[in-house]
mmCIF file of C-alpha atoms and ligand atoms in Angstrom:
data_model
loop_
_atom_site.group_PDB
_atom_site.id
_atom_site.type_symbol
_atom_site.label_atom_id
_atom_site.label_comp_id
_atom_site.label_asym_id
_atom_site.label_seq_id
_atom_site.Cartn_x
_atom_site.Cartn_y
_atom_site.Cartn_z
ATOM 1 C CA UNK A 270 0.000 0.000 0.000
ATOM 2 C CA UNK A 271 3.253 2.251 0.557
ATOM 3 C CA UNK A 272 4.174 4.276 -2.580
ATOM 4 C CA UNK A 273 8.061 5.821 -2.981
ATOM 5 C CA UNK A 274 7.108 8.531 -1.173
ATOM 6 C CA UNK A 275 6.242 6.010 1.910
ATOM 7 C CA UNK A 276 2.221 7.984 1.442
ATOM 8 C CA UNK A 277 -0.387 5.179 0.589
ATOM 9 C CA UNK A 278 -2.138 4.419 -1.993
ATOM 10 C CA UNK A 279 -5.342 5.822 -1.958
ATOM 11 C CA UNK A 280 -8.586 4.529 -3.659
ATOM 12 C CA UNK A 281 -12.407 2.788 -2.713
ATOM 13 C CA UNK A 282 -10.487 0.070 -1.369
ATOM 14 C CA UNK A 283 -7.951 1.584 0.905
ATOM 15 C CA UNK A 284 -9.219 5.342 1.893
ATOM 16 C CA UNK A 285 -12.220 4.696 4.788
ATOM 17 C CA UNK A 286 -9.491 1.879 6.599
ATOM 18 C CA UNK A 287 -6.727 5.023 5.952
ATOM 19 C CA UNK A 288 -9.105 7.681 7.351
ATOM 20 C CA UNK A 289 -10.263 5.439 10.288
ATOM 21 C CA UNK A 290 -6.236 4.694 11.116
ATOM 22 C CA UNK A 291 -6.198 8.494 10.982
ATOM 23 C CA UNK A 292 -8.405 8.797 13.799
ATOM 24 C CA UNK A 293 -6.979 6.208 15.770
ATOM 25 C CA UNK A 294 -3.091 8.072 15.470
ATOM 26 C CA UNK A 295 -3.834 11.378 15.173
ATOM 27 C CA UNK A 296 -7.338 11.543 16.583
ATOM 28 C CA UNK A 297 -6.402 11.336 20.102
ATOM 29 C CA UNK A 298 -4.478 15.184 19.333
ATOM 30 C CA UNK A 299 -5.945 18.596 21.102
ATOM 31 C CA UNK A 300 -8.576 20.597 19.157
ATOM 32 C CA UNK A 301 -7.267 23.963 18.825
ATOM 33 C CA UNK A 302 -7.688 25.459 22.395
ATOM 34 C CA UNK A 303 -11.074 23.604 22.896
ATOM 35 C CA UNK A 304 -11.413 21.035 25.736
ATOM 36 C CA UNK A 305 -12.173 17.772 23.460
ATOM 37 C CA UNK A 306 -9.633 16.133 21.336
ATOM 38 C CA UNK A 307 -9.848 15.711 17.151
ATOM 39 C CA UNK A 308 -11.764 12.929 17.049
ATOM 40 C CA UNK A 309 -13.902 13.720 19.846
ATOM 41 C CA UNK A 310 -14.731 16.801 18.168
ATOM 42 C CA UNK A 311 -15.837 15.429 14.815
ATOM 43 C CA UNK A 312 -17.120 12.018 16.186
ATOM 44 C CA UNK A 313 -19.444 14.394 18.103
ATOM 45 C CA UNK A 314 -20.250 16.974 15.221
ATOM 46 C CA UNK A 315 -21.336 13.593 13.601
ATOM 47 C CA UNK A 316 -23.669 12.807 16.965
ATOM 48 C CA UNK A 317 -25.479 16.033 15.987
ATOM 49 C CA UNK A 318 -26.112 15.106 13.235
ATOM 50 C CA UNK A 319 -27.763 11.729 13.418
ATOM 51 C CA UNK A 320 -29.669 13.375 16.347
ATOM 52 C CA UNK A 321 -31.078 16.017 13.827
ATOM 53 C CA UNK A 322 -31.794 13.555 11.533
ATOM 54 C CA UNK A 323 -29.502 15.170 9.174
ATOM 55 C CA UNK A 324 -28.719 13.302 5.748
ATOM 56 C CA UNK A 325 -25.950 10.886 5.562
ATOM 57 C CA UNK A 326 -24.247 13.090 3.000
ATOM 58 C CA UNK A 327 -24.475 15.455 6.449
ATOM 59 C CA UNK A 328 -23.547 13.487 8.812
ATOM 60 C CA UNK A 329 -20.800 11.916 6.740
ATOM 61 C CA UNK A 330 -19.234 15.417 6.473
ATOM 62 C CA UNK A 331 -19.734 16.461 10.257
ATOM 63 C CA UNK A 332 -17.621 13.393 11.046
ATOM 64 C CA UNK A 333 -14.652 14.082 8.653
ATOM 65 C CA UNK A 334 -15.125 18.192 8.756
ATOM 66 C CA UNK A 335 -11.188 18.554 10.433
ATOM 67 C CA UNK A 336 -9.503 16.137 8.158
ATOM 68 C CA UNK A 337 -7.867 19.388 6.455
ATOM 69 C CA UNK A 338 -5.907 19.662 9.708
ATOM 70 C CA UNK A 339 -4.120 16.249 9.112
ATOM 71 C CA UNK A 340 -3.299 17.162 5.146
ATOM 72 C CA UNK A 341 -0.047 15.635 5.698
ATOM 73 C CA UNK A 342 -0.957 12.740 5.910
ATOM 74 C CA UNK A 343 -2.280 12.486 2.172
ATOM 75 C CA UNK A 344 0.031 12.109 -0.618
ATOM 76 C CA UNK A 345 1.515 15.425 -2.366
ATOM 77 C CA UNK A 346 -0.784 15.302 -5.261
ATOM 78 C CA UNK A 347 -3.882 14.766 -3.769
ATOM 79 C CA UNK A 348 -3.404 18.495 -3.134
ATOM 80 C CA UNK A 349 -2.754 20.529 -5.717
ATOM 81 C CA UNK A 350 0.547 22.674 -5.688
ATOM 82 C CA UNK A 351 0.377 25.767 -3.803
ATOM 83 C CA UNK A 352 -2.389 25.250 -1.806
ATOM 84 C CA UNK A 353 -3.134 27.391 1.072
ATOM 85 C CA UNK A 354 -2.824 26.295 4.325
ATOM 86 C CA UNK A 355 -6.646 26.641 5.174
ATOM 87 C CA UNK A 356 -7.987 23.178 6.789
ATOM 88 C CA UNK A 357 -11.393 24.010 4.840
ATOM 89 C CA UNK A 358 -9.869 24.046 1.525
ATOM 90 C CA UNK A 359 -7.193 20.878 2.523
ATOM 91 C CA UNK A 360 -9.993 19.217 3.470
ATOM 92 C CA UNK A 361 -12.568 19.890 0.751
ATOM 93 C CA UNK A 362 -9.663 18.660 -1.892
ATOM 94 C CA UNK A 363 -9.070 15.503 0.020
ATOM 95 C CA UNK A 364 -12.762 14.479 0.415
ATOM 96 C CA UNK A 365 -14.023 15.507 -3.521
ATOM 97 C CA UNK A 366 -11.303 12.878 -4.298
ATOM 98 C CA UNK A 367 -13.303 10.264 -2.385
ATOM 99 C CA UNK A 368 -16.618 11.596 -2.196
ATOM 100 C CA UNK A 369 -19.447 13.410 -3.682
ATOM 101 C CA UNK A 370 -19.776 17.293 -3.439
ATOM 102 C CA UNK A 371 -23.057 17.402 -1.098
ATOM 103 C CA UNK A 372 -19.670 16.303 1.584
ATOM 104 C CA UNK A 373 -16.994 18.173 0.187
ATOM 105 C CA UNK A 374 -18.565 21.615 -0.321
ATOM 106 C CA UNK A 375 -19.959 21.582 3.163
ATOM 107 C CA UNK A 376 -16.502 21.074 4.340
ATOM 108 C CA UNK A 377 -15.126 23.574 1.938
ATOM 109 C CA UNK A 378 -17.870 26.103 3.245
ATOM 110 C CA UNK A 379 -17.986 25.293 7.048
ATOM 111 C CA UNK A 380 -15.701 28.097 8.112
ATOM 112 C CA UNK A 381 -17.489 30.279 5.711
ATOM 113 C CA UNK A 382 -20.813 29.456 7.378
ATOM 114 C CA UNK A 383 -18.960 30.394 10.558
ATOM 115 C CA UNK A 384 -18.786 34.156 9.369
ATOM 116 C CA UNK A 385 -22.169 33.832 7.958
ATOM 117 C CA UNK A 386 -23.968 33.420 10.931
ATOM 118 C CA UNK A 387 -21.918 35.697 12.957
ATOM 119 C CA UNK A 388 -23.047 38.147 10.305
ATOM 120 C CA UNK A 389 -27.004 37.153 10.676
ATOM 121 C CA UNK A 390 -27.747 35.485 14.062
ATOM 122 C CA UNK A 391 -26.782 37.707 16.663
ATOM 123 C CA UNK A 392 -27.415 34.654 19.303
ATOM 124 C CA UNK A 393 -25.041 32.674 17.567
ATOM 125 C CA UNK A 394 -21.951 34.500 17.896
ATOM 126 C CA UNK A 395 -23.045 34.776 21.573
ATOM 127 C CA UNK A 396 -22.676 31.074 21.976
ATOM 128 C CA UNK A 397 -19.114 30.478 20.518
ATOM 129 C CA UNK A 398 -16.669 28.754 22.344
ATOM 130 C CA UNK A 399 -13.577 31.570 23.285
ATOM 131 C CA UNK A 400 -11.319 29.597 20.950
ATOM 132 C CA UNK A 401 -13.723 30.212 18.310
ATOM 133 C CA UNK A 402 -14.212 34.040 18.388
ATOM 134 C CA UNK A 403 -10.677 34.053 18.409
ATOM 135 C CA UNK A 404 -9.855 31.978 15.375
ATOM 136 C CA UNK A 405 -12.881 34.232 13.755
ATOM 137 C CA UNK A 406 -10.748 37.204 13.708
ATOM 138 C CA UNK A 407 -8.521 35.274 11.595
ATOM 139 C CA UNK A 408 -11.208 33.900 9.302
ATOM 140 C CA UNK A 409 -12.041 37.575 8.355
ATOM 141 C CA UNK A 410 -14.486 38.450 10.917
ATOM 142 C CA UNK A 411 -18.435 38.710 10.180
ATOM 143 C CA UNK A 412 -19.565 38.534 6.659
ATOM 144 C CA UNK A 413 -20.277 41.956 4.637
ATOM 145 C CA UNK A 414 -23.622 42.294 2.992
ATOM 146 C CA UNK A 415 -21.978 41.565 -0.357
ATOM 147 C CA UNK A 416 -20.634 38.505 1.186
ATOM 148 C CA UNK A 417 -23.446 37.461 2.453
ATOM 149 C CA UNK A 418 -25.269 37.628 -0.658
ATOM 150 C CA UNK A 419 -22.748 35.340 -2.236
ATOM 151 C CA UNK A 420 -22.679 32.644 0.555
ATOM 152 C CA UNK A 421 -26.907 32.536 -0.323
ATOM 153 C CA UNK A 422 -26.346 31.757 -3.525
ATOM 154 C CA UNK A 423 -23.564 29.116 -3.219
ATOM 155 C CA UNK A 424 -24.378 25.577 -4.227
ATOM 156 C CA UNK A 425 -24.537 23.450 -0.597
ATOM 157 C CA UNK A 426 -24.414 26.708 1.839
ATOM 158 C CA UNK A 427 -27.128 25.312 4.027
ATOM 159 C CA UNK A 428 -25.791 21.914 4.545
ATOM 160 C CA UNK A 429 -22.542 23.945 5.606
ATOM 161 C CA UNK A 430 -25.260 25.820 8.173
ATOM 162 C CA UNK A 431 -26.138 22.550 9.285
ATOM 163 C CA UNK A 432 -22.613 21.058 9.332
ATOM 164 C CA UNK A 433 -21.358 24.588 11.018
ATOM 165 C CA UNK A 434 -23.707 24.213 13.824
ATOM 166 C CA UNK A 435 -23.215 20.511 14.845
ATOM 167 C CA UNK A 436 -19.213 21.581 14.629
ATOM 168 C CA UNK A 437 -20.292 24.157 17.221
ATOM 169 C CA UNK A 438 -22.312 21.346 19.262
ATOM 170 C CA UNK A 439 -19.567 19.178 19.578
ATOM 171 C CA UNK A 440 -17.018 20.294 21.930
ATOM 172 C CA UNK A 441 -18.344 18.577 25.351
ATOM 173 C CA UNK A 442 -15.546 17.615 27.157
ATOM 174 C CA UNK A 443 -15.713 14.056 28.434
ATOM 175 C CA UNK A 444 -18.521 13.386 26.051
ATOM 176 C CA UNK A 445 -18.098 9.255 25.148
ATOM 177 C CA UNK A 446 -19.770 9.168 21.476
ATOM 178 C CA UNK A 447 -19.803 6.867 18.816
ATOM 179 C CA UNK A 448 -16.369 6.138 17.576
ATOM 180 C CA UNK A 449 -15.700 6.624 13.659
ATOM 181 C CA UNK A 450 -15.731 2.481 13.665
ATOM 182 C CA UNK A 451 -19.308 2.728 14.042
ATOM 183 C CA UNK A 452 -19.726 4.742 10.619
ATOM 184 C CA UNK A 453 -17.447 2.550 8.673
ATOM 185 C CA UNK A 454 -20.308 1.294 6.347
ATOM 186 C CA UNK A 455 -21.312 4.491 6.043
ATOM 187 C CA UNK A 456 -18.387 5.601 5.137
ATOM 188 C CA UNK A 457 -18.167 2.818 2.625
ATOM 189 C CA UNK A 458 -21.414 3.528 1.279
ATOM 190 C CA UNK A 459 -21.173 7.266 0.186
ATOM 191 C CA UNK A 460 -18.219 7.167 -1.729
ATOM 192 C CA UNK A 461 -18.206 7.675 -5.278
HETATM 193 FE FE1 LIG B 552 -14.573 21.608 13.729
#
């Protein structure tokens, strides 16, 4: 499965056993200031989701939303050349490999959706975690008008709503949740 550059191989066969080893090494690292680790934090986004009754194509993407923050461990050219370092875009390139874009562009557009709803739901910005207003400042702030109009008429902006909020949901510390194993056929399921 290891190529020259020691990065696997990546296809239907190998990429939901490669994303589920991902997990199990790197999952276990903090979440950017918040109290839960990686794969607490998405293994509960996905929680959310199923408790919403959100669409698999949903929860699918809620549970592998922060896979842009492990891009290194996909091979070089599943990423094109001088790509930004923006875990939104790293991880909407890795996913529309695998899967279909109702689970990519959410990705792509969570951090987007982020700004949007600062920009319209006054309540919302109220509930962010202190890590997340921070790293908001950074993401440009609160949407402009202009920008807002854009988001609206962007292919897959309210499944990145949806997706946004259970990413928001999903920072209880201690929290025991269903483990990416449990999705695996899922997983399976919705690739291309
Ligand atoms: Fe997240």
């Amino acid at each position: 499965m290891n190529s020259s550059n020691s990065k696997p191989v990546l296809n239907r066969d190998t990429i939901v056993p490669y994303l589920l080893d991902i997990f199990e090494r790197r999952g276990p690292e903090a979440y950017l200031g918040e109290s839960v680790s990686m794969a607490d934090h998405m293994e509960q986004s996905a929680a959310c989701a199923v408790a919403e009754g959100a669409s698999n194509a949903v929860v699918v993407a809620s549970l592998l939303h922060d896979i842009g923050h492990f891009s290194g461990e996909f091979p070089l050219d599943a990423l094109e050349q001088g790509i930004d370092n923006y875990h939104q875009d790293s991880g909407a390139k890795i996913l529309a490999q695998f899967y279909p874009a109702d689970i990519s562009e959410p990705v792509r557009l969570h951090v987007a959706a982020k700004r949007y709803l600062c920009a319209v739901d006054s309540e919302y910005f109220a509930k962010l975690s202190p890590a997340s207003v921070n790293s908001l400042h950074l993401q440009g702030g609160k949407m402009s008008d202009a920008e807002i109009q854009q988001f609206e008429a962007t292919a897959h902006h309210q499944a990145a709503i949806q997706l946004r909020r259970y990413d928001d949901e999903g920072k209880v510390a201690g929290l025991t949740i269903r483990k990416i194993a449990h999705y695996r056929e899922l997983l399976q399921e919705m690739l291309l």
